[in-house]
Amino acid sequence: MIGRLNHVAIAVPDLEAAAEQYRSALGANVGAPQDEPDHGVTVIFIELPNTKIELLYPLGDASPIQGFLDKNPAGGIHHICYEVDDILSARDHLIETGARVLGSGEPKIGAHGKPVLFLHPKDFNGCLVELEQV
Ligand code: CO
């Protein structure tokens, strides 16, 4: 059912420093910061030949990233995103297998303008999983 790894998201305590490190030290193709008020984050996408890295930084008072950074002050991997062809049928299948979908259970439009859902990390070996319909 799942397809390609779309991105790995890393929560960072200093967005500019992280972007500069990927640009200078790692020689990566680093995009511009984008505010995503619906998700409470500012993101920077880094294009790699086979996938993307998503740097996440809190935006606003109720950002879901702030709690993560409080527990992980140096930053850390926040989620991984797999591509699916049909997000609603993927969701329904996952619910049948006992997985929990976060939030209302309805897809939201994610940072790439495509429908996304998040799956409970306790159901996936401690890893928050994002599904994105491509
Ligand atoms: Co993501």
Coordinates of N, CA and C and ligand atoms in Angstrom, one line a residue:
M1 N 0.8 -1.2 0.0 CA 0.0 0.0 0.0 C 0.9 1.3 0.0
I2 N 1.8 1.4 1.0 CA 2.6 2.6 1.0 C 3.6 2.5 -0.2
G3 N 3.9 3.8 -0.6 CA 4.9 3.9 -1.7 C 6.2 4.5 -1.3
R4 N 6.6 5.5 -2.0 CA 7.9 6.1 -1.7 C 8.0 6.8 -0.3
L5 N 9.2 6.9 0.2 CA 9.4 7.8 1.4 C 9.3 9.2 0.8
N6 N 8.3 10.0 1.3 CA 8.2 11.4 0.7 C 9.2 12.3 1.5
H7 N 9.2 12.2 2.8 CA 10.2 13.0 3.5 C 10.4 12.5 4.9
V8 N 11.5 12.9 5.5 CA 11.8 12.7 7.0 C 11.7 14.1 7.6
A9 N 10.9 14.3 8.6 CA 10.8 15.6 9.3 C 11.6 15.7 10.5
I10 N 12.4 16.7 10.7 CA 13.3 16.9 11.8 C 12.9 18.2 12.5
A11 N 12.5 18.1 13.8 CA 12.2 19.4 14.6 C 13.6 20.0 15.0
V12 N 13.7 21.3 14.8 CA 15.0 21.9 15.1 C 14.8 23.1 16.0
P13 N 15.7 23.4 16.9 CA 15.6 24.5 17.8 C 16.0 25.8 17.2
D14 N 16.7 25.8 16.1 CA 17.2 27.0 15.4 C 17.1 26.8 13.9
L15 N 16.0 27.3 13.3 CA 15.7 27.0 11.9 C 16.8 27.5 11.0
E16 N 17.3 28.7 11.2 CA 18.3 29.3 10.3 C 19.6 28.5 10.4
A17 N 20.0 28.2 11.7 CA 21.2 27.4 11.8 C 21.2 26.1 11.2
A18 N 20.0 25.4 11.3 CA 19.8 24.1 10.7 C 19.9 24.2 9.2
A19 N 19.2 25.2 8.6 CA 19.2 25.4 7.2 C 20.6 25.7 6.7
E20 N 21.3 26.5 7.4 CA 22.7 26.8 7.0 C 23.6 25.6 7.0
Q21 N 23.4 24.8 8.0 CA 24.2 23.6 8.2 C 24.0 22.6 7.0
Y22 N 22.7 22.5 6.6 CA 22.4 21.6 5.4 C 23.0 22.2 4.2
R23 N 22.9 23.5 4.1 CA 23.4 24.2 2.9 C 24.9 24.1 2.8
S24 N 25.6 24.5 3.9 CA 27.1 24.7 3.8 C 27.8 23.4 4.1
A25 N 27.5 22.7 5.2 CA 28.2 21.5 5.7 C 27.9 20.3 4.8
L26 N 26.6 20.2 4.5 CA 26.1 19.0 3.8 C 25.9 19.3 2.3
G27 N 26.0 20.5 1.9 CA 25.9 20.8 0.5 C 24.6 20.5 -0.2
A28 N 23.5 20.7 0.6 CA 22.2 20.3 0.1 C 21.5 21.5 -0.5
N29 N 20.4 21.1 -1.3 CA 19.6 22.1 -2.0 C 18.5 22.5 -1.0
V30 N 18.6 23.7 -0.3 CA 17.7 24.1 0.8 C 16.8 25.2 0.3
G31 N 15.5 24.9 0.6 CA 14.5 25.9 0.1 C 14.3 27.0 1.1
A32 N 13.3 27.9 0.8 CA 13.0 29.0 1.7 C 12.0 28.6 2.8
P33 N 12.1 29.3 3.9 CA 11.1 29.0 5.0 C 9.7 29.3 4.5
Q34 N 8.7 28.4 4.9 CA 7.3 28.6 4.6 C 6.6 28.5 5.9
D35 N 5.7 29.5 6.2 CA 4.8 29.4 7.4 C 3.6 28.5 7.1
E36 N 3.3 27.6 8.0 CA 2.1 26.8 7.8 C 1.2 27.0 9.0
P37 N 0.4 28.1 9.1 CA -0.3 28.4 10.3 C -1.3 27.3 10.7
D38 N -1.9 26.6 9.7 CA -2.8 25.5 10.0 C -2.2 24.4 10.8
H39 N -0.9 24.2 10.6 CA -0.2 23.1 11.3 C 0.7 23.6 12.4
G40 N 0.8 24.9 12.6 CA 1.6 25.5 13.7 C 3.1 25.3 13.5
V41 N 3.5 25.4 12.3 CA 4.9 25.2 12.0 C 5.4 26.1 10.9
T42 N 6.7 26.4 11.0 CA 7.4 27.0 9.9 C 8.3 25.8 9.3
V43 N 8.3 25.6 8.0 CA 9.0 24.5 7.5 C 10.0 25.0 6.4
I44 N 11.1 24.3 6.3 CA 12.1 24.4 5.2 C 12.2 23.1 4.6
F45 N 12.1 23.0 3.3 CA 12.3 21.7 2.6 C 13.7 21.6 2.0
I46 N 14.3 20.5 2.1 CA 15.6 20.2 1.6 C 15.4 19.1 0.6
E47 N 15.8 19.4 -0.7 CA 15.6 18.4 -1.7 C 16.8 17.5 -1.8
L48 N 16.6 16.2 -1.6 CA 17.7 15.2 -1.9 C 17.4 14.5 -3.1
P49 N 18.3 13.8 -3.7 CA 18.0 13.1 -5.0 C 16.9 12.1 -4.8
N50 N 16.7 11.4 -3.7 CA 15.7 10.4 -3.6 C 14.6 10.7 -2.6
T51 N 14.7 11.8 -1.9 CA 13.6 12.1 -0.9 C 13.8 13.6 -0.5
K52 N 13.1 14.0 0.5 CA 13.2 15.3 1.1 C 13.4 15.2 2.6
I53 N 14.0 16.3 3.1 CA 14.1 16.5 4.5 C 13.2 17.7 4.8
E54 N 12.4 17.7 5.9 CA 11.5 18.8 6.2 C 12.0 19.3 7.6
L55 N 12.6 20.5 7.6 CA 13.0 21.0 8.9 C 11.7 21.7 9.5
L56 N 11.4 21.4 10.8 CA 10.2 22.0 11.4 C 10.6 22.9 12.6
Y57 N 9.9 24.0 12.6 CA 10.2 24.9 13.7 C 8.8 25.4 14.2
P58 N 8.6 25.6 15.5 CA 7.3 26.0 16.0 C 6.8 27.4 15.4
L59 N 5.5 27.5 15.2 CA 4.9 28.7 14.7 C 3.6 28.9 15.6
G60 N 3.6 30.1 16.3 CA 2.4 30.3 17.1 C 2.5 29.7 18.5
D61 N 1.5 30.0 19.3 CA 1.5 29.6 20.7 C 1.2 28.1 20.9
A62 N 0.4 27.5 20.0 CA -0.1 26.1 20.2 C 0.5 25.2 19.3
S63 N 1.8 25.4 18.9 CA 2.5 24.6 18.0 C 2.7 23.2 18.5
P64 N 2.4 22.1 17.8 CA 2.6 20.8 18.2 C 4.1 20.5 18.3
I65 N 4.9 21.3 17.7 CA 6.4 21.1 17.7 C 7.0 21.6 19.0
Q66 N 6.4 22.5 19.6 CA 7.0 23.1 20.9 C 7.1 22.0 21.9
G67 N 6.1 21.2 22.2 CA 6.2 20.2 23.2 C 7.3 19.2 22.8
F68 N 7.4 18.9 21.6 CA 8.5 17.9 21.1 C 9.9 18.5 21.5
L69 N 10.0 19.8 21.2 CA 11.3 20.5 21.4 C 11.6 20.6 23.0
D70 N 10.5 20.8 23.7 CA 10.7 20.8 25.2 C 11.3 19.5 25.7
K71 N 10.8 18.4 25.1 CA 11.3 17.1 25.5 C 12.6 16.8 24.9
N72 N 12.9 17.4 23.7 CA 14.1 17.1 22.9 C 14.8 18.4 22.5
P73 N 15.4 19.1 23.5 CA 15.9 20.5 23.3 C 16.9 20.6 22.1
A74 N 17.6 19.5 21.8 CA 18.6 19.6 20.7 C 17.9 19.3 19.3
G75 N 16.6 19.0 19.4 CA 15.9 18.6 18.1 C 15.9 17.1 18.0
G76 N 15.3 16.7 16.9 CA 15.2 15.2 16.6 C 14.3 14.9 15.5
I77 N 14.3 13.6 15.1 CA 13.3 13.2 14.1 C 11.9 13.2 14.6
H78 N 11.0 13.9 14.0 CA 9.7 14.1 14.4 C 8.7 13.2 13.8
H79 N 8.8 13.0 12.5 CA 8.0 12.0 11.8 C 8.6 11.6 10.4
I80 N 8.0 10.5 9.9 CA 8.4 10.1 8.5 C 7.1 10.1 7.7
C81 N 7.2 10.4 6.4 CA 6.1 10.5 5.6 C 6.2 9.6 4.4
Y82 N 5.1 8.7 4.3 CA 5.0 7.7 3.2 C 4.0 8.2 2.2
E83 N 4.2 7.9 1.0 CA 3.2 8.3 0.0 C 2.2 7.2 -0.2
V84 N 0.9 7.5 -0.4 CA -0.1 6.6 -0.8 C -0.9 7.1 -2.0
D85 N -1.5 6.2 -2.7 CA -2.3 6.6 -3.9 C -3.6 7.2 -3.5
D86 N -4.2 6.5 -2.5 CA -5.6 6.9 -2.1 C -5.7 7.0 -0.6
I87 N -5.7 8.2 -0.1 CA -5.5 8.4 1.4 C -6.7 7.9 2.2
L88 N -7.9 8.0 1.6 CA -9.1 7.5 2.3 C -9.2 6.0 2.4
S89 N -8.8 5.3 1.3 CA -8.8 3.8 1.4 C -7.7 3.4 2.3
A90 N -6.5 4.1 2.3 CA -5.4 3.7 3.2 C -5.9 3.9 4.6
R91 N -6.5 5.0 4.9 CA -7.0 5.3 6.3 C -8.0 4.2 6.7
D92 N -8.9 3.9 5.9 CA -9.9 2.9 6.3 C -9.3 1.5 6.6
H93 N -8.3 1.2 5.7 CA -7.6 -0.1 5.9 C -6.9 -0.1 7.2
L94 N -6.2 1.0 7.5 CA -5.4 1.1 8.7 C -6.3 1.0 10.0
I95 N -7.4 1.7 9.9 CA -8.3 1.6 11.1 C -8.8 0.2 11.3
E96 N -9.1 -0.5 10.2 CA -9.5 -1.9 10.3 C -8.4 -2.8 11.0
T97 N -7.1 -2.4 10.8 CA -6.1 -3.2 11.4 C -5.8 -2.7 12.8
G98 N -6.5 -1.7 13.3 CA -6.4 -1.3 14.7 C -5.5 -0.1 14.9
A99 N -5.0 0.5 13.8 CA -4.2 1.7 13.9 C -5.1 2.9 14.2
R100 N -4.5 3.9 15.0 CA -5.3 5.1 15.3 C -4.8 6.3 14.4
V101 N -5.8 7.0 13.9 CA -5.5 8.2 13.1 C -5.7 9.4 14.0
L102 N -4.7 10.3 14.0 CA -4.8 11.5 14.9 C -5.8 12.5 14.4
G103 N -6.2 13.3 15.3 CA -7.1 14.4 15.0 C -8.5 13.9 14.6
S104 N -9.2 14.6 13.7 CA -10.5 14.3 13.4 C -10.6 13.0 12.5
G105 N -9.5 12.6 12.0 CA -9.5 11.4 11.1 C -9.7 11.8 9.7
E106 N -10.0 13.1 9.4 CA -10.2 13.5 8.1 C -8.8 14.1 7.6
P107 N -8.5 13.9 6.3 CA -7.2 14.4 5.8 C -7.2 16.0 5.9
K108 N -6.1 16.5 6.2 CA -5.8 18.0 6.1 C -4.9 18.2 4.9
I109 N -4.9 19.5 4.4 CA -4.0 19.8 3.3 C -2.6 20.1 4.0
G110 N -1.6 19.4 3.6 CA -0.3 19.5 4.2 C 0.6 20.5 3.5
A111 N 1.8 20.5 3.8 CA 2.8 21.6 3.4 C 3.0 21.5 1.9
H112 N 2.7 20.4 1.2 CA 2.9 20.3 -0.2 C 1.6 20.6 -1.0
G113 N 0.6 21.0 -0.2 CA -0.7 21.2 -0.9 C -1.5 19.9 -1.2
K114 N -1.1 18.8 -0.6 CA -1.7 17.6 -0.8 C -2.4 17.0 0.5
P115 N -3.4 16.1 0.4 CA -4.0 15.7 1.6 C -3.1 14.8 2.4
V116 N -3.1 15.0 3.8 CA -2.2 14.2 4.7 C -3.0 13.8 5.9
L117 N -2.5 12.7 6.5 CA -3.1 12.2 7.8 C -1.9 11.8 8.6
F118 N -2.0 11.8 10.0 CA -1.0 11.3 10.9 C -1.5 10.1 11.6
L119 N -0.6 9.1 11.8 CA -1.0 7.9 12.6 C -0.3 7.9 13.9
H120 N -1.0 7.3 14.9 CA -0.4 7.4 16.3 C 0.9 6.7 16.4
P121 N 1.9 7.4 17.0 CA 3.2 6.8 17.1 C 3.2 5.5 17.9
K122 N 2.3 5.4 18.9 CA 2.3 4.1 19.7 C 1.9 2.9 18.9
D123 N 1.3 3.1 17.8 CA 0.9 2.0 16.9 C 1.9 1.7 15.9
F124 N 3.0 2.5 15.8 CA 4.1 2.3 14.8 C 5.4 2.4 15.4
N125 N 5.6 1.6 16.4 CA 7.0 1.4 17.0 C 7.6 2.8 17.5
G126 N 6.7 3.6 18.0 CA 7.2 4.9 18.5 C 7.5 6.0 17.5
C127 N 7.1 5.7 16.2 CA 7.4 6.6 15.1 C 6.1 7.3 14.6
L128 N 6.0 8.6 14.7 CA 4.8 9.3 14.1 C 4.9 9.1 12.6
V129 N 3.8 8.7 12.0 CA 3.8 8.4 10.6 C 2.8 9.3 9.9
E130 N 3.3 10.0 8.9 CA 2.4 10.9 8.0 C 2.2 10.1 6.8
L131 N 0.9 10.1 6.3 CA 0.6 9.6 5.0 C 0.3 10.8 4.1
E132 N 0.8 10.8 2.9 CA 0.5 11.9 2.0 C 0.0 11.3 0.6
Q133 N -1.2 11.8 0.2 CA -1.7 11.3 -1.1 C -1.0 12.0 -2.2
V134 N -0.4 11.2 -3.2 CA 0.3 11.9 -4.2 C -0.3 11.6 -5.6
Ligands
CO1 CO 5.6 16.0 7.1

